[in-house]
Amino acid sequence: AQSVAQPEDQVNVAEGNPLTVKCTYSVSGNPYLFWYVQYPNRGLQFLLKYITGDNLVKGSYGFEAEFNKSQTSFHLKKPSALVSDSALYFCALRGNQGGKLIFGQGTELSVKP
Amino acid sequence: DAGVTQSPTHLIKTRGQQVTLRCSPISGHKSVSWYQQVLGQGPQFIFQYYEKEERGRGNFPDRFSARQFPNYSSELNVNALLLGDSALYLCASSLEVESVTSNQPQHFGDGTRLSIL
């Protein structure tokens, strides 16, 4: 069965420090993975996608994601966090129906000054 | 260019009523997907439509239905509303219908917040 897990409900980081938001997945074939961010009372905003063969993918607003096939992980990273990065982050996996994205439960990122 | 637009932004209904939510995709996008996001959870896939045809359906009851128009806009209808239908309903668009091996992202609107009393 296909699934996505975000093991941390909340991540707290000081401004300027590196951040990591974790995501693991389960899929029988090749994974097609995405990260989205959601600000309060807004929809989901696309950050980046996994590109087959690239273990480090760069995306919007300085975010990047590290793909690890052996650990079935696709962790979101940023070298230096900003207070404005505080939001809800979702990892998503392409489902067995083409138009279907399977989302994790989300991780609340809080960046303090 | 305008992004995905959804209307209304907020809606309050009572149990047993029916509701219609509307979505206009990004210009040039032909595929529309609908998701339900209950508070504290990730979005759950409801439908995908492409060229006015249903191309995918999630695990939702028949009370949920949708359609797509020739201009690629879409409506989501929910009949016989239940308290559990209270959620943020998100519409997403993409250029073409995605295959299971597609890394094409979906682009989301800001959603319609539906509250059932």
PDB file of C-alpha atoms in Angstrom:
ATOM      1  CA  ALA A   1       0.000   0.000   0.000  1.00  0.00           C
ATOM      2  CA  GLN A   2       1.124   3.519  -0.694  1.00  0.00           C
ATOM      3  CA  SER A   3       1.561   5.823   2.262  1.00  0.00           C
ATOM      4  CA  VAL A   4       3.373   8.890   3.527  1.00  0.00           C
ATOM      5  CA  ALA A   5       4.379   9.546   7.113  1.00  0.00           C
ATOM      6  CA  GLN A   6       5.572  12.724   8.768  1.00  0.00           C
ATOM      7  CA  PRO A   7       6.760  11.534  12.174  1.00  0.00           C
ATOM      8  CA  GLU A   8       6.874  14.972  13.822  1.00  0.00           C
ATOM      9  CA  ASP A   9       3.705  16.972  14.453  1.00  0.00           C
ATOM     10  CA  GLN A  10       5.786  20.036  15.291  1.00  0.00           C
ATOM     11  CA  VAL A  11       9.344  21.233  14.701  1.00  0.00           C
ATOM     12  CA  ASN A  12      10.771  24.205  16.587  1.00  0.00           C
ATOM     13  CA  VAL A  13      13.840  26.024  15.260  1.00  0.00           C
ATOM     14  CA  ALA A  14      15.633  29.264  16.110  1.00  0.00           C
ATOM     15  CA  GLU A  15      15.952  31.805  13.323  1.00  0.00           C
ATOM     16  CA  GLY A  16      19.210  31.366  11.427  1.00  0.00           C
ATOM     17  CA  ASN A  17      19.564  27.709  12.367  1.00  0.00           C
ATOM     18  CA  PRO A  18      19.181  24.883   9.842  1.00  0.00           C
ATOM     19  CA  LEU A  19      15.830  23.124   9.716  1.00  0.00           C
ATOM     20  CA  THR A  20      14.738  19.630   8.755  1.00  0.00           C
ATOM     21  CA  VAL A  21      11.170  18.388   8.323  1.00  0.00           C
ATOM     22  CA  LYS A  22      11.026  14.623   8.001  1.00  0.00           C
ATOM     23  CA  CYS A  23       9.051  12.497   5.556  1.00  0.00           C
ATOM     24  CA  THR A  24       9.080   8.767   4.897  1.00  0.00           C
ATOM     25  CA  TYR A  25       7.134   6.942   2.227  1.00  0.00           C
ATOM     26  CA  SER A  26       6.006   3.519   1.174  1.00  0.00           C
ATOM     27  CA  VAL A  27       5.421   2.622  -2.480  1.00  0.00           C
ATOM     28  CA  SER A  28       5.965  -0.492  -4.570  1.00  0.00           C
ATOM     29  CA  GLY A  29       7.473   1.244  -7.591  1.00  0.00           C
ATOM     30  CA  ASN A  30       9.400   4.435  -8.133  1.00  0.00           C
ATOM     31  CA  PRO A  31       8.300   7.270  -5.855  1.00  0.00           C
ATOM     32  CA  TYR A  32       6.999  10.584  -7.165  1.00  0.00           C
ATOM     33  CA  LEU A  33       7.295  12.930  -4.202  1.00  0.00           C
ATOM     34  CA  PHE A  34       6.393  16.544  -3.498  1.00  0.00           C
ATOM     35  CA  TRP A  35       6.593  19.088  -0.695  1.00  0.00           C
ATOM     36  CA  TYR A  36       3.923  21.709  -0.124  1.00  0.00           C
ATOM     37  CA  VAL A  37       3.568  24.512   2.425  1.00  0.00           C
ATOM     38  CA  GLN A  38       0.318  25.862   3.850  1.00  0.00           C
ATOM     39  CA  TYR A  39       0.021  29.240   5.540  1.00  0.00           C
ATOM     40  CA  PRO A  40      -2.982  29.975   7.803  1.00  0.00           C
ATOM     41  CA  ASN A  41      -6.280  30.209   5.941  1.00  0.00           C
ATOM     42  CA  ARG A  42      -4.568  29.534   2.618  1.00  0.00           C
ATOM     43  CA  GLY A  43      -4.277  26.667   0.187  1.00  0.00           C
ATOM     44  CA  LEU A  44      -1.194  24.553  -0.422  1.00  0.00           C
ATOM     45  CA  GLN A  45       1.787  26.112  -2.148  1.00  0.00           C
ATOM     46  CA  PHE A  46       4.159  23.896  -4.158  1.00  0.00           C
ATOM     47  CA  LEU A  47       7.771  23.951  -2.913  1.00  0.00           C
ATOM     48  CA  LEU A  48       9.607  21.231  -4.781  1.00  0.00           C
ATOM     49  CA  LYS A  49       9.424  17.793  -6.352  1.00  0.00           C
ATOM     50  CA  TYR A  50      11.667  14.768  -6.489  1.00  0.00           C
ATOM     51  CA  ILE A  51      13.477  14.311  -9.787  1.00  0.00           C
ATOM     52  CA  THR A  52      14.559  10.744 -10.497  1.00  0.00           C
ATOM     53  CA  GLY A  53      18.306  10.405 -10.064  1.00  0.00           C
ATOM     54  CA  ASP A  54      18.813  13.572  -8.031  1.00  0.00           C
ATOM     55  CA  ASN A  55      19.342  12.878  -4.338  1.00  0.00           C
ATOM     56  CA  LEU A  56      19.290  16.582  -3.497  1.00  0.00           C
ATOM     57  CA  VAL A  57      16.497  18.625  -5.026  1.00  0.00           C
ATOM     58  CA  LYS A  58      16.340  22.412  -4.821  1.00  0.00           C
ATOM     59  CA  GLY A  59      13.054  24.259  -4.630  1.00  0.00           C
ATOM     60  CA  SER A  60      11.450  27.593  -3.846  1.00  0.00           C
ATOM     61  CA  TYR A  61      12.432  30.039  -1.068  1.00  0.00           C
ATOM     62  CA  GLY A  62      15.769  28.346  -0.386  1.00  0.00           C
ATOM     63  CA  PHE A  63      14.270  24.976   0.487  1.00  0.00           C
ATOM     64  CA  GLU A  64      15.781  21.715  -0.644  1.00  0.00           C
ATOM     65  CA  ALA A  65      14.970  18.064  -0.090  1.00  0.00           C
ATOM     66  CA  GLU A  66      17.197  15.066   0.379  1.00  0.00           C
ATOM     67  CA  PHE A  67      16.026  11.792  -1.151  1.00  0.00           C
ATOM     68  CA  ASN A  68      17.286   8.534   0.362  1.00  0.00           C
ATOM     69  CA  LYS A  69      16.033   5.404  -1.361  1.00  0.00           C
ATOM     70  CA  SER A  70      17.394   2.920   1.184  1.00  0.00           C
ATOM     71  CA  GLN A  71      15.700   4.768   4.047  1.00  0.00           C
ATOM     72  CA  THR A  72      12.613   5.589   1.913  1.00  0.00           C
ATOM     73  CA  SER A  73      12.853   9.189   3.040  1.00  0.00           C
ATOM     74  CA  PHE A  74      12.454  12.603   1.453  1.00  0.00           C
ATOM     75  CA  HIS A  75      13.361  15.129   4.146  1.00  0.00           C
ATOM     76  CA  LEU A  76      12.837  18.858   3.614  1.00  0.00           C
ATOM     77  CA  LYS A  77      15.771  21.071   4.594  1.00  0.00           C
ATOM     78  CA  LYS A  78      16.817  24.691   4.701  1.00  0.00           C
ATOM     79  CA  PRO A  79      20.288  25.886   5.742  1.00  0.00           C
ATOM     80  CA  SER A  80      19.075  28.993   7.587  1.00  0.00           C
ATOM     81  CA  ALA A  81      15.497  29.296   8.854  1.00  0.00           C
ATOM     82  CA  LEU A  82      13.475  32.510   8.740  1.00  0.00           C
ATOM     83  CA  VAL A  83      10.589  33.493  11.013  1.00  0.00           C
ATOM     84  CA  SER A  84       8.484  33.759   7.864  1.00  0.00           C
ATOM     85  CA  ASP A  85       9.066  30.024   7.213  1.00  0.00           C
ATOM     86  CA  SER A  86       6.687  29.270  10.092  1.00  0.00           C
ATOM     87  CA  ALA A  87       3.830  27.310   8.523  1.00  0.00           C
ATOM     88  CA  LEU A  88       2.373  23.835   8.013  1.00  0.00           C
ATOM     89  CA  TYR A  89       4.404  21.571   5.728  1.00  0.00           C
ATOM     90  CA  PHE A  90       3.065  18.574   3.834  1.00  0.00           C
ATOM     91  CA  CYS A  91       4.892  15.781   2.080  1.00  0.00           C
ATOM     92  CA  ALA A  92       2.934  14.112  -0.748  1.00  0.00           C
ATOM     93  CA  LEU A  93       3.285  10.975  -2.871  1.00  0.00           C
ATOM     94  CA  ARG A  94       1.767  10.326  -6.289  1.00  0.00           C
ATOM     95  CA  GLY A  95      -0.981   7.743  -5.790  1.00  0.00           C
ATOM     96  CA  ASN A  96      -2.144   4.775  -7.839  1.00  0.00           C
ATOM     97  CA  GLN A  97      -4.591   7.014  -9.646  1.00  0.00           C
ATOM     98  CA  GLY A  98      -2.647   9.585 -11.658  1.00  0.00           C
ATOM     99  CA  GLY A  99      -4.398  12.629 -10.303  1.00  0.00           C
ATOM    100  CA  LYS A 100      -4.260  11.490  -6.714  1.00  0.00           C
ATOM    101  CA  LEU A 101      -1.725  12.856  -4.277  1.00  0.00           C
ATOM    102  CA  ILE A 102      -1.381  11.085  -0.938  1.00  0.00           C
ATOM    103  CA  PHE A 103      -0.476  13.547   1.804  1.00  0.00           C
ATOM    104  CA  GLY A 104       1.174  13.090   5.156  1.00  0.00           C
ATOM    105  CA  GLN A 105      -0.550  14.486   8.223  1.00  0.00           C
ATOM    106  CA  GLY A 106       1.561  17.620   8.156  1.00  0.00           C
ATOM    107  CA  THR A 107       4.309  19.125  10.322  1.00  0.00           C
ATOM    108  CA  GLU A 108       3.907  22.501  11.998  1.00  0.00           C
ATOM    109  CA  LEU A 109       7.175  24.427  11.699  1.00  0.00           C
ATOM    110  CA  SER A 110       7.736  27.208  14.202  1.00  0.00           C
ATOM    111  CA  VAL A 111      10.757  29.494  13.758  1.00  0.00           C
ATOM    112  CA  LYS A 112      11.460  31.787  16.705  1.00  0.00           C
ATOM    113  CA  PRO A 113      13.537  34.986  16.532  1.00  0.00           C
TER     114      PRO A 113
ATOM    115  CA  ASP B   1      -1.584  35.338 -14.145  1.00  0.00           C
ATOM    116  CA  ALA B   2      -4.367  34.386 -11.788  1.00  0.00           C
ATOM    117  CA  GLY B   3      -3.935  31.239  -9.792  1.00  0.00           C
ATOM    118  CA  VAL B   4      -6.610  28.698  -8.981  1.00  0.00           C
ATOM    119  CA  THR B   5      -9.691  30.526  -7.749  1.00  0.00           C
ATOM    120  CA  GLN B   6     -12.396  29.003  -5.564  1.00  0.00           C
ATOM    121  CA  SER B   7     -15.746  30.318  -4.460  1.00  0.00           C
ATOM    122  CA  PRO B   8     -17.187  30.917  -2.008  1.00  0.00           C
ATOM    123  CA  THR B   9     -14.385  31.309   0.547  1.00  0.00           C
ATOM    124  CA  HIS B  10     -16.635  30.408   3.461  1.00  0.00           C
ATOM    125  CA  LEU B  11     -19.977  28.668   3.694  1.00  0.00           C
ATOM    126  CA  ILE B  12     -22.229  27.665   6.571  1.00  0.00           C
ATOM    127  CA  LYS B  13     -24.857  24.970   6.062  1.00  0.00           C
ATOM    128  CA  THR B  14     -27.033  22.766   8.236  1.00  0.00           C
ATOM    129  CA  ARG B  15     -27.247  19.000   8.277  1.00  0.00           C
ATOM    130  CA  GLY B  16     -29.176  17.525   5.367  1.00  0.00           C
ATOM    131  CA  GLN B  17     -28.640  20.478   3.045  1.00  0.00           C
ATOM    132  CA  GLN B  18     -26.808  20.415  -0.266  1.00  0.00           C
ATOM    133  CA  VAL B  19     -23.829  22.543  -1.279  1.00  0.00           C
ATOM    134  CA  THR B  20     -22.031  23.435  -4.512  1.00  0.00           C
ATOM    135  CA  LEU B  21     -18.436  24.613  -4.518  1.00  0.00           C
ATOM    136  CA  ARG B  22     -16.786  26.184  -7.560  1.00  0.00           C
ATOM    137  CA  CYS B  23     -13.272  26.197  -8.955  1.00  0.00           C
ATOM    138  CA  SER B  24     -11.548  27.936 -11.852  1.00  0.00           C
ATOM    139  CA  PRO B  25      -8.174  26.455 -12.798  1.00  0.00           C
ATOM    140  CA  ILE B  26      -5.065  28.325 -13.824  1.00  0.00           C
ATOM    141  CA  SER B  27      -5.374  29.536 -17.410  1.00  0.00           C
ATOM    142  CA  GLY B  28      -4.245  26.758 -19.726  1.00  0.00           C
ATOM    143  CA  HIS B  29      -4.675  24.011 -17.153  1.00  0.00           C
ATOM    144  CA  LYS B  30      -7.090  21.307 -18.229  1.00  0.00           C
ATOM    145  CA  SER B  31      -7.165  19.029 -15.195  1.00  0.00           C
ATOM    146  CA  VAL B  32      -8.889  19.730 -11.893  1.00  0.00           C
ATOM    147  CA  SER B  33      -8.675  17.721  -8.685  1.00  0.00           C
ATOM    148  CA  TRP B  34     -10.676  18.107  -5.483  1.00  0.00           C
ATOM    149  CA  TYR B  35      -9.449  17.420  -1.948  1.00  0.00           C
ATOM    150  CA  GLN B  36     -11.025  17.510   1.517  1.00  0.00           C
ATOM    151  CA  GLN B  37      -8.857  18.741   4.385  1.00  0.00           C
ATOM    152  CA  VAL B  38     -10.255  18.126   7.836  1.00  0.00           C
ATOM    153  CA  LEU B  39      -8.720  20.238  10.596  1.00  0.00           C
ATOM    154  CA  GLY B  40      -5.419  18.792  11.748  1.00  0.00           C
ATOM    155  CA  GLN B  41      -5.054  16.375   8.846  1.00  0.00           C
ATOM    156  CA  GLY B  42      -3.568  16.297   5.381  1.00  0.00           C
ATOM    157  CA  PRO B  43      -5.785  16.710   2.318  1.00  0.00           C
ATOM    158  CA  GLN B  44      -7.691  13.638   1.130  1.00  0.00           C
ATOM    159  CA  PHE B  45      -8.284  13.088  -2.589  1.00  0.00           C
ATOM    160  CA  ILE B  46     -11.914  13.194  -3.716  1.00  0.00           C
ATOM    161  CA  PHE B  47     -11.935  13.459  -7.537  1.00  0.00           C
ATOM    162  CA  GLN B  48      -9.924  14.320 -10.606  1.00  0.00           C
ATOM    163  CA  TYR B  49     -11.543  15.591 -13.812  1.00  0.00           C
ATOM    164  CA  TYR B  50     -10.007  16.044 -17.221  1.00  0.00           C
ATOM    165  CA  GLU B  51     -11.772  16.986 -20.442  1.00  0.00           C
ATOM    166  CA  LYS B  52     -15.110  16.818 -18.575  1.00  0.00           C
ATOM    167  CA  GLU B  53     -14.555  13.178 -17.618  1.00  0.00           C
ATOM    168  CA  GLU B  54     -13.872  11.705 -14.182  1.00  0.00           C
ATOM    169  CA  ARG B  55     -10.356  10.266 -14.223  1.00  0.00           C
ATOM    170  CA  GLY B  56      -9.993   9.345 -10.576  1.00  0.00           C
ATOM    171  CA  ARG B  57     -12.096   8.965  -7.458  1.00  0.00           C
ATOM    172  CA  GLY B  58     -11.140   8.695  -3.820  1.00  0.00           C
ATOM    173  CA  ASN B  59     -12.856   6.832  -1.017  1.00  0.00           C
ATOM    174  CA  PHE B  60     -15.836   9.141  -0.574  1.00  0.00           C
ATOM    175  CA  PRO B  61     -19.555   8.284  -0.554  1.00  0.00           C
ATOM    176  CA  ASP B  62     -21.874   8.867  -3.481  1.00  0.00           C
ATOM    177  CA  ARG B  63     -23.135  12.016  -1.775  1.00  0.00           C
ATOM    178  CA  PHE B  64     -20.072  13.627  -3.303  1.00  0.00           C
ATOM    179  CA  SER B  65     -20.172  14.381  -7.015  1.00  0.00           C
ATOM    180  CA  ALA B  66     -18.431  16.735  -9.388  1.00  0.00           C
ATOM    181  CA  ARG B  67     -18.370  17.893 -12.943  1.00  0.00           C
ATOM    182  CA  GLN B  68     -16.136  19.848 -15.264  1.00  0.00           C
ATOM    183  CA  PHE B  69     -17.251  22.358 -17.847  1.00  0.00           C
ATOM    184  CA  PRO B  70     -15.916  23.055 -21.370  1.00  0.00           C
ATOM    185  CA  ASN B  71     -13.900  26.006 -20.017  1.00  0.00           C
ATOM    186  CA  TYR B  72     -12.237  23.528 -17.584  1.00  0.00           C
ATOM    187  CA  SER B  73     -13.838  25.047 -14.492  1.00  0.00           C
ATOM    188  CA  SER B  74     -15.362  22.592 -12.065  1.00  0.00           C
ATOM    189  CA  GLU B  75     -18.045  22.198  -9.416  1.00  0.00           C
ATOM    190  CA  LEU B  76     -18.088  19.898  -6.407  1.00  0.00           C
ATOM    191  CA  ASN B  77     -21.509  18.972  -5.059  1.00  0.00           C
ATOM    192  CA  VAL B  78     -22.199  17.418  -1.701  1.00  0.00           C
ATOM    193  CA  ASN B  79     -25.704  16.215  -0.840  1.00  0.00           C
ATOM    194  CA  ALA B  80     -27.290  15.368   2.503  1.00  0.00           C
ATOM    195  CA  LEU B  81     -24.595  17.159   4.457  1.00  0.00           C
ATOM    196  CA  LEU B  82     -23.294  15.602   7.663  1.00  0.00           C
ATOM    197  CA  LEU B  83     -21.441  17.239  10.531  1.00  0.00           C
ATOM    198  CA  GLY B  84     -18.347  15.304   9.429  1.00  0.00           C
ATOM    199  CA  ASP B  85     -18.348  17.092   6.095  1.00  0.00           C
ATOM    200  CA  SER B  86     -17.087  20.216   7.844  1.00  0.00           C
ATOM    201  CA  ALA B  87     -13.688  20.847   6.271  1.00  0.00           C
ATOM    202  CA  LEU B  88     -11.600  22.953   3.946  1.00  0.00           C
ATOM    203  CA  TYR B  89     -12.283  21.888   0.365  1.00  0.00           C
ATOM    204  CA  LEU B  90      -9.341  22.424  -1.927  1.00  0.00           C
ATOM    205  CA  CYS B  91      -9.254  22.525  -5.687  1.00  0.00           C
ATOM    206  CA  ALA B  92      -6.016  21.889  -7.575  1.00  0.00           C
ATOM    207  CA  SER B  93      -5.231  22.263 -11.246  1.00  0.00           C
ATOM    208  CA  SER B  94      -2.546  20.880 -13.513  1.00  0.00           C
ATOM    209  CA  LEU B  95      -1.718  21.216 -17.180  1.00  0.00           C
ATOM    210  CA  GLU B  96      -2.769  17.756 -18.247  1.00  0.00           C
ATOM    211  CA  VAL B  97      -4.106  14.660 -16.578  1.00  0.00           C
ATOM    212  CA  GLU B  98      -1.290  13.091 -14.639  1.00  0.00           C
ATOM    213  CA  SER B  99      -0.166   9.529 -15.043  1.00  0.00           C
ATOM    214  CA  VAL B 100       0.976   7.475 -12.075  1.00  0.00           C
ATOM    215  CA  THR B 101       4.567   8.229 -13.129  1.00  0.00           C
ATOM    216  CA  SER B 102       4.142  11.960 -13.423  1.00  0.00           C
ATOM    217  CA  ASN B 103       6.191  14.427 -11.374  1.00  0.00           C
ATOM    218  CA  GLN B 104       4.026  17.303 -12.560  1.00  0.00           C
ATOM    219  CA  PRO B 105       2.856  19.258  -9.478  1.00  0.00           C
ATOM    220  CA  GLN B 106      -0.696  20.280  -8.768  1.00  0.00           C
ATOM    221  CA  HIS B 107      -1.400  23.918  -7.985  1.00  0.00           C
ATOM    222  CA  PHE B 108      -3.913  24.633  -5.253  1.00  0.00           C
ATOM    223  CA  GLY B 109      -6.458  27.335  -4.613  1.00  0.00           C
ATOM    224  CA  ASP B 110      -7.094  28.816  -1.159  1.00  0.00           C
ATOM    225  CA  GLY B 111     -10.079  26.571  -0.623  1.00  0.00           C
ATOM    226  CA  THR B 112     -13.658  26.854   0.568  1.00  0.00           C
ATOM    227  CA  ARG B 113     -14.194  26.541   4.323  1.00  0.00           C
ATOM    228  CA  LEU B 114     -17.434  24.598   4.816  1.00  0.00           C
ATOM    229  CA  SER B 115     -19.012  24.527   8.253  1.00  0.00           C
ATOM    230  CA  ILE B 116     -21.978  22.279   9.002  1.00  0.00           C
ATOM    231  CA  LEU B 117     -24.186  23.184  11.959  1.00  0.00           C
TER     232      LEU B 117
END
